[in-house]
Coordinates of C-alpha atoms in Angstrom, one line a residue:
X12 CA 7.5 -8.2 44.7
X13 CA 5.2 -6.3 42.3
X14 CA 5.2 -7.8 38.8
X15 CA 5.6 -5.5 35.9
X16 CA 2.3 -4.6 34.1
X17 CA 2.0 -6.4 30.7
X18 CA 3.2 -4.2 27.8
X19 CA 0.5 -2.0 26.2
X20 CA -2.2 -3.6 28.4
X21 CA -4.6 -0.7 27.8
X22 CA -3.5 0.0 24.2
X23 CA -4.0 -3.3 22.5
X24 CA -7.0 -5.5 21.6
X25 CA -6.8 -9.2 20.6
X26 CA -9.2 -10.0 17.7
X27 CA -10.4 -13.6 17.2
X28 CA -12.7 -14.8 14.5
X29 CA -14.5 -18.0 15.3
X30 CA -17.4 -20.4 14.8
X31 CA -16.6 -22.6 17.9
X32 CA -16.1 -22.5 21.6
X33 CA -12.8 -20.8 22.5
X34 CA -11.2 -23.6 24.7
X35 CA -7.9 -22.8 23.0
X36 CA -7.7 -19.6 25.1
X37 CA -6.9 -21.7 28.2
X38 CA -3.4 -22.4 26.7
X39 CA -2.9 -18.7 26.0
X40 CA -4.2 -17.5 29.4
X41 CA -0.8 -16.5 30.9
X42 CA -0.2 -14.3 27.9
X43 CA -3.7 -13.0 26.9
X44 CA -5.7 -12.7 30.2
X45 CA -4.6 -9.1 30.9
X46 CA -5.8 -7.9 27.5
X47 CA -9.2 -7.1 26.1
X48 CA -10.5 -9.6 23.5
X49 CA -12.8 -8.8 20.6
X50 CA -14.5 -12.0 19.3
X51 CA -16.1 -11.9 15.9
X52 CA -18.5 -14.9 15.7
X53 CA -19.0 -16.1 12.1
X54 CA -21.8 -18.3 10.8
X55 CA -25.1 -18.9 12.7
X56 CA -25.7 -16.0 15.1
X57 CA -28.1 -18.0 17.2
X58 CA -25.3 -20.4 18.3
X59 CA -23.7 -19.6 21.7
X60 CA -19.9 -19.4 21.8
X61 CA -18.4 -20.4 25.1
X62 CA -15.4 -18.3 26.3
X63 CA -13.4 -19.6 29.3
X64 CA -13.9 -17.7 32.6
X65 CA -11.7 -14.8 33.5
X66 CA -11.2 -13.2 30.1
X67 CA -12.3 -9.6 29.4
X68 CA -14.1 -9.7 26.1
X69 CA -16.8 -8.4 23.8
X70 CA -18.5 -10.6 21.2
X71 CA -20.1 -9.6 18.0
X72 CA -22.2 -12.0 15.8
X73 CA -23.8 -11.3 12.4
X74 CA -26.9 -9.7 13.9
X75 CA -24.6 -7.2 15.9
X76 CA -22.7 -6.4 12.7
X77 CA -25.9 -5.7 10.8
X78 CA -27.2 -3.6 13.6
X79 CA -24.0 -1.5 14.0
X80 CA -23.3 -1.0 10.3
X81 CA -26.8 -1.1 8.8
X82 CA -26.6 -1.3 5.0
X83 CA -22.8 -0.8 5.1
X84 CA -22.6 -4.3 6.8
X85 CA -22.5 -5.6 3.2
X86 CA -18.7 -5.0 3.2
X87 CA -18.1 -7.5 6.0
X88 CA -17.7 -11.1 4.7
X89 CA -19.9 -13.9 6.0
X90 CA -18.9 -17.6 6.5
X91 CA -15.2 -16.6 6.2
X92 CA -12.6 -15.6 8.7
X93 CA -12.4 -12.3 6.7
X94 CA -15.2 -11.2 9.1
X95 CA -12.4 -10.5 11.7
X96 CA -11.7 -7.1 10.2
X97 CA -15.0 -5.9 11.8
X98 CA -13.1 -6.3 15.1
X99 CA -10.4 -3.9 13.8
X100 CA -13.1 -1.4 13.0
X101 CA -14.9 -1.4 16.4
X102 CA -11.7 -1.5 18.4
X103 CA -10.8 1.8 20.2
X104 CA -7.1 0.8 20.8
X105 CA -3.9 1.8 19.1
X106 CA -2.7 -1.8 18.4
X107 CA -4.4 -5.0 17.3
X108 CA -3.2 -8.6 17.5
X109 CA -5.2 -11.1 15.6
X110 CA -5.0 -14.9 15.9
X111 CA -7.0 -17.9 14.7
X112 CA -8.6 -20.4 17.1
X113 CA -6.5 -23.3 15.8
X114 CA -3.2 -21.5 16.7
X115 CA -1.6 -22.8 19.9
X116 CA 1.4 -21.7 21.9
X117 CA 4.6 -22.8 20.2
X118 CA 7.9 -23.6 21.9
X119 CA 11.3 -22.3 21.0
X120 CA 14.3 -24.7 20.5
X121 CA 15.1 -24.6 24.2
X122 CA 11.6 -25.8 25.1
X123 CA 10.4 -22.4 26.4
X124 CA 6.8 -21.4 25.6
X125 CA 6.8 -18.5 23.1
X126 CA 4.8 -15.4 24.2
X127 CA 3.8 -14.4 20.6
X128 CA 2.1 -11.2 21.7
X129 CA 5.1 -9.9 23.5
X130 CA 7.3 -10.4 20.4
X131 CA 4.8 -8.7 18.1
X132 CA 4.8 -5.7 20.5
X133 CA 8.6 -5.6 20.3
X134 CA 8.4 -5.7 16.5
X135 CA 5.9 -2.9 16.4
X136 CA 7.6 -0.6 18.9
X137 CA 11.0 -0.5 17.2
X138 CA 11.6 0.9 13.7
X139 CA 11.7 -0.9 10.3
X140 CA 14.3 -0.5 7.6
X141 CA 12.5 -0.9 4.3
X142 CA 14.8 1.5 2.3
X143 CA 18.1 -0.4 2.7
X144 CA 18.5 -4.1 3.6
X145 CA 20.5 -5.0 6.7
X146 CA 22.2 -8.4 6.2
X147 CA 22.2 -9.0 10.0
X148 CA 18.4 -9.0 10.1
X149 CA 16.8 -6.6 12.5
X150 CA 19.4 -4.1 13.6
X151 CA 17.4 -2.9 16.6
X152 CA 17.5 -6.3 18.2
X153 CA 19.8 -7.0 21.2
X154 CA 23.1 -8.4 20.0
X155 CA 22.7 -7.0 16.4
X156 CA 23.3 -3.7 14.7
X157 CA 23.7 -2.0 11.3
X158 CA 26.5 -3.6 9.4
X159 CA 29.4 -1.9 7.8
X160 CA 28.3 0.0 4.7
X161 CA 24.8 0.8 6.0
X162 CA 24.1 4.5 5.3
X163 CA 24.0 6.5 8.5
X164 CA 21.3 8.7 7.1
X165 CA 18.9 5.7 7.0
X166 CA 19.7 4.3 10.4
X167 CA 16.8 5.9 12.1
X168 CA 14.5 3.7 10.1
X169 CA 10.7 4.3 9.8
X170 CA 7.7 3.5 12.0
X171 CA 6.6 -0.1 12.0
X172 CA 3.0 -0.5 10.9
X173 CA 2.7 -4.3 10.7
X174 CA 4.3 -7.3 12.4
X175 CA 3.7 -10.6 10.5
X176 CA 4.4 -13.8 12.5
X177 CA 4.9 -17.4 11.3
X178 CA 3.8 -20.9 12.2
X179 CA 5.4 -24.1 13.4
X180 CA 3.8 -27.5 12.4
X181 CA 1.2 -26.9 9.6
X182 CA 2.6 -24.3 7.1
X183 CA 0.2 -21.8 5.4
X184 CA 0.2 -23.5 2.0
X185 CA -2.3 -23.1 -0.8
X186 CA -4.5 -26.1 -1.9
X187 CA -2.2 -27.4 -4.7
X188 CA 0.8 -27.4 -2.5
X189 CA -1.2 -29.1 0.3
X190 CA -2.3 -31.8 -2.1
X191 CA 1.2 -32.4 -3.3
X192 CA 2.8 -32.3 0.2
X193 CA 0.1 -33.5 2.6
X194 CA 2.5 -34.6 5.3
X195 CA 4.9 -31.6 5.2
X196 CA 5.3 -29.9 8.5
X197 CA 7.4 -26.9 9.5
X198 CA 9.9 -27.9 12.2
X199 CA 12.4 -25.1 11.4
X200 CA 12.6 -22.3 14.0
X201 CA 14.4 -19.4 12.4
X202 CA 15.3 -16.9 15.0
X203 CA 15.0 -13.7 12.9
X204 CA 12.9 -10.7 12.1
X205 CA 13.2 -9.0 8.7
X206 CA 11.8 -5.8 7.3
X207 CA 10.2 -6.4 3.9
X208 CA 12.0 -4.1 1.5
X209 CA 10.1 -1.1 -0.1
X210 CA 8.6 -2.1 -3.5
X211 CA 8.4 -5.8 -2.5
X212 CA 5.0 -7.5 -2.0
X213 CA 4.5 -10.5 0.3
X214 CA 1.8 -13.0 1.1
X215 CA 0.3 -11.8 4.3
X216 CA -1.3 -14.5 6.6
X217 CA -3.9 -13.2 9.1
X218 CA -3.6 -16.0 11.6
X219 CA -0.7 -14.6 13.6
X220 CA -0.6 -10.9 12.9
X221 CA -0.3 -7.6 14.7
X222 CA -0.5 -4.0 13.5
X223 CA -0.6 -0.4 14.6
X224 CA -4.2 0.6 14.0
X225 CA -3.5 4.3 14.1
X226 CA -0.9 4.0 11.4
X227 CA -2.5 1.5 9.0
X228 CA -5.9 0.3 10.4
X229 CA -8.2 1.7 7.7
X230 CA -6.3 -0.3 5.0
X231 CA -6.6 -3.6 6.9
X232 CA -9.8 -4.6 5.1
X233 CA -10.0 -8.3 4.4
X234 CA -12.1 -8.0 1.3
X235 CA -15.3 -9.7 0.2
X236 CA -14.9 -13.5 0.7
X237 CA -16.9 -16.6 1.5
X238 CA -20.7 -16.7 1.3
X239 CA -22.0 -15.5 -2.1
X240 CA -18.5 -14.6 -3.4
X241 CA -16.5 -16.3 -6.1
X242 CA -13.3 -16.6 -4.0
X243 CA -12.1 -17.4 -0.5
X244 CA -8.8 -17.7 1.4
X245 CA -7.5 -14.5 -0.2
X246 CA -8.8 -12.2 2.4
X247 CA -5.5 -11.7 4.3
X248 CA -3.6 -11.7 1.0
X249 CA -5.7 -8.9 -0.4
X250 CA -5.2 -6.9 2.8
X251 CA -1.5 -7.6 2.6
X252 CA -1.1 -6.3 -1.0
X253 CA -3.1 -3.2 -0.1
X254 CA -1.2 -2.4 3.1
X255 CA 2.2 -2.9 1.5
X256 CA 1.5 -0.5 -1.4
X257 CA 0.2 2.1 1.1
X258 CA 3.0 1.6 3.7
X259 CA 5.6 2.1 0.9
X260 CA 3.8 5.3 -0.2
X261 CA 3.5 6.7 3.4
X262 CA 7.0 5.6 4.5
X263 CA 5.9 2.9 6.9
X264 CA 7.5 -0.5 7.6
X265 CA 6.4 -4.1 7.6
X266 CA 8.2 -6.9 9.5
X267 CA 8.0 -10.6 9.1
X268 CA 9.6 -13.5 11.1
X269 CA 9.2 -14.1 14.8
X270 CA 7.0 -14.8 16.6
X271 CA 6.0 -18.4 15.9
X272 CA 2.7 -20.0 16.9
X273 CA 1.8 -23.7 16.6
X274 CA -0.7 -24.1 13.8
X275 CA -2.6 -27.2 15.0
X276 CA -4.7 -28.4 12.1
X277 CA -4.6 -28.4 8.3
X278 CA -7.7 -27.4 6.5
X279 CA -9.2 -29.6 3.9
X280 CA -7.2 -29.1 0.6
X281 CA -10.2 -30.1 -1.6
X282 CA -12.5 -27.5 0.1
X283 CA -9.6 -25.0 -0.1
X284 CA -9.1 -25.6 -3.8
X285 CA -12.8 -24.7 -4.5
X286 CA -12.3 -21.5 -2.5
X287 CA -9.0 -20.6 -4.1
X288 CA -9.6 -21.8 -7.6
X289 CA -10.4 -18.3 -9.1
X290 CA -7.7 -16.6 -7.0
X291 CA -5.0 -18.9 -8.3
X292 CA -5.7 -17.6 -11.8
X293 CA -6.5 -14.1 -10.9
X294 CA -3.5 -13.5 -8.8
X295 CA -1.3 -13.7 -11.9
X296 CA -2.9 -10.4 -12.9
X297 CA -3.6 -9.0 -9.4
X298 CA 0.1 -9.1 -8.4
X299 CA 1.4 -7.1 -11.4
X300 CA -1.4 -4.6 -10.7
X301 CA -0.2 -4.1 -7.2
X302 CA 3.5 -4.1 -8.2
X303 CA 2.9 -1.2 -10.6
X304 CA 0.3 0.7 -8.5
X305 CA 1.3 4.2 -7.6
X306 CA -0.5 6.7 -5.4
X307 CA -0.6 10.4 -5.8
X308 CA 1.0 13.1 -3.6
X309 CA -2.5 14.1 -2.5
X310 CA -3.0 10.8 -0.8
X311 CA -1.5 11.8 2.5
X312 CA -3.7 9.6 4.8
X313 CA -4.4 5.9 4.8
X314 CA -8.1 6.6 3.9
X315 CA -7.2 8.7 0.9
X316 CA -4.7 6.1 -0.2
X317 CA -7.2 3.3 0.1
X318 CA -9.9 5.2 -1.8
X319 CA -7.4 5.9 -4.6
X320 CA -6.5 2.2 -4.7
X321 CA -10.1 1.2 -4.8
X322 CA -10.6 3.4 -7.9
X323 CA -7.6 1.7 -9.6
X324 CA -9.0 -1.8 -8.6
X325 CA -12.3 -0.8 -10.3
X326 CA -10.7 0.5 -13.5
X327 CA -7.9 -2.1 -14.0
X328 CA -9.0 -5.3 -12.2
X329 CA -12.7 -4.8 -13.1
X330 CA -11.7 -6.0 -16.6
X331 CA -10.8 -9.4 -15.2
X332 CA -14.1 -10.1 -13.6
X333 CA -17.2 -8.1 -12.3
X334 CA -16.3 -9.3 -8.8
X335 CA -13.5 -6.7 -8.7
X336 CA -16.0 -3.9 -9.3
X337 CA -18.1 -5.2 -6.4
X338 CA -14.9 -5.4 -4.3
X339 CA -13.9 -1.8 -5.2
X340 CA -17.4 -0.7 -4.0
X341 CA -16.9 -2.7 -0.8
X342 CA -13.5 -1.1 -0.2
X343 CA -15.1 2.4 -0.4
X344 CA -18.0 1.3 1.8
X345 CA -15.5 -0.1 4.4
X346 CA -13.8 3.3 4.6
X347 CA -17.1 5.1 5.0
X348 CA -18.0 2.7 7.8
X349 CA -14.6 3.0 9.4
X350 CA -14.8 6.8 9.5
X351 CA -18.3 6.7 11.0
X352 CA -17.2 4.5 13.8
X353 CA -13.8 6.2 14.2
X354 CA -14.4 10.0 13.6
X355 CA -11.1 11.9 13.1
X356 CA -9.6 13.1 16.4
X357 CA -9.6 16.8 16.8
X358 CA -6.1 18.2 16.9

């Protein structure tokens, strides 16, 4: 009996940032092996990263990034998992799934292994409902629907740009919460997918994330973090705030919930506190900035939206710290580099 081809086999890349050998892929082999991997090696480019046999992959280290982007490589973070967004830029596929190398296969309450990638694909391929909240969660799921009182004019939903998955075991906490609750583990499996409503921001975690590159790719920039920067661990947050403002403007949806992965190890809370220290203060001004950010009618593409947002970051957040002027410049450089590697398709 012929087995069905894996969904989106030729339309999806798996992007993994790493500094170590990728033994964790063995566990994911049944789910990932049919797909193409893009590995972004952080840290020392002379180190050899071992990838298990049988995977189809390309690997980029810092030297490769510098060679491909030239002076524009300054927009790609070093010594921080934010470097993963280089993989988004060089991909030629419509969809991206990105996962960290300390994320293992989780099990659902019945003990079945969870194929996280398959669930992300389901999330991306059916619409989102950001304009009106459905109390029975995702109405497009089997066994659910729109509830009484849901306007029929909004039941078509909007295209889904982002699918944000969650984590069993080690929750994605900030350093102060880690310090206060060092032994806390997430054991609750909530069998639900929700659309994040229009006008609502969320903290996006990059360790179990999928998105439609054609719909939102150019906005998935993970900022300037790590080496030489005054902040770390806000790379995915920054991208999440930017994509949400842009998705709201362009009429796209963002889902969160399933799938779960098993997050195997907690990072050091003291190291994290050093990285997050500025961000914890700055976010109290960054969040209101994004909550009130509006984009003009002329911003009809993700690139135009992103450039307009970069200008606002420079004008408004530049007053908090010179870092934000540098970040706004990097946002513009990122778009130039994206467009060079991804020239617009002729209609």
